[in-house]
Amino acid sequence: MFTKKLGEWFEISIPSSWDGITIEDALKVKWEMPKQMLHQLRMEKGAKLNGEILPWNTSLKVNDKFQIHLFMEDEYGVQPEYNPNLQILFEDDHLLIANKPSGMDTHPNEDNQLGTLANGIAYHFQAHGLFTKVRHIHRLDRDTTGAIIFAKHKLASAILDRRLENREIKRTYVALAHGIFRQKKGMIDASIGRDRHHPTRRRISPKGQKAITKYKVIQTFPAKKMSLVELELLTGRTHQIRVHLSHIGHPLLGDTLYGGKPTVPRQALHAAKIKLLHPLTNEEIICEAPFLDEPPIFESAFF
């Protein structure tokens, strides 16, 4: 699918798979645009076909130029702050995937907070002449490293939010856990709720939110009594991997909140890979996030 940005407008050349559908079908069915956005686009005459404003029941033809008003200027929502170590793994007009280091919040948790990944993204946008809200699609704990997706406009945000909820975005983590697993792979299905006795801690609770984690042991280190594990989130609860691995008796190295020993300076958890379909073109995107720790945490396990 050929696409391009024309100022505040997004243009696509209609592919053969869209031949014969209407303008309304393209917006409602192909992109599943939320009702509020559809209404706003209709009221503002924000959809054109070959440069003309036409009724939404007009059929599209192969190679037609379909334009929608997509790239409106907006406040960043956070204060831009230069981050010399910002590592961007993927970026186009619609989304950005960044590699978060440890000791950094994904976004501000209080007014005027600086030092977060979102502050650095805002500065990056500003430096490239882009004025749009910084929209994170998911988060990582302060001391968890790895890949995080940001949307650059409302439609990409709505599509990615829905795909995340429908488990259509695959997030793969790696972790160093205490002990040697009896089973080389498995699934942890245990609901997670707040711990009434601790403000930030979570716990397994039958009345909590449903939480499912798949795991696979990549390598074991018997002398060090630890395992390198690959994990996939099927739900996205706060501290999910940390709580689940602690629950089955294998807390993360460095995760003292959930029973891990402080053998490394942080919980040994890294969002290593993200696989998704592009929100507008449906092309497959695969991003791998390199380790950022200095001195290394994960690489040192192999020596």
Coordinates of C-alpha atoms in Angstrom, one line a residue, residues 3-12 46 48 67-74 92-94 128-132 152-153:
T3 CA 1.1 6.1 1.4
K4 CA 2.5 9.6 2.0
K5 CA 2.0 12.6 4.3
L6 CA 0.8 15.8 2.7
G7 CA 1.0 18.4 5.4
E8 CA -1.8 17.6 7.8
W9 CA -3.3 15.1 5.4
F10 CA -2.6 11.4 5.0
E11 CA -2.9 10.0 1.5
I12 CA -3.1 6.4 0.4
G46 CA -11.9 15.6 6.6
K48 CA -11.3 13.5 0.2
Q67 CA -6.9 11.5 1.8
I68 CA -7.9 12.0 5.4
H69 CA -7.2 14.9 7.7
L70 CA -5.0 13.1 10.3
F71 CA -2.0 15.1 11.4
M72 CA -3.5 17.9 13.4
E73 CA -1.2 20.0 15.7
D74 CA -1.6 19.2 19.4
D92 CA 7.5 6.6 10.7
D93 CA 4.7 9.2 10.4
H94 CA 2.3 7.1 12.5
H128 CA 11.8 17.4 14.1
G129 CA 9.0 19.9 13.8
L130 CA 6.3 17.6 14.9
F131 CA 3.6 19.0 17.3
T132 CA 1.5 16.2 18.6
K152 CA 1.8 9.9 16.7
H153 CA -1.9 10.7 16.1

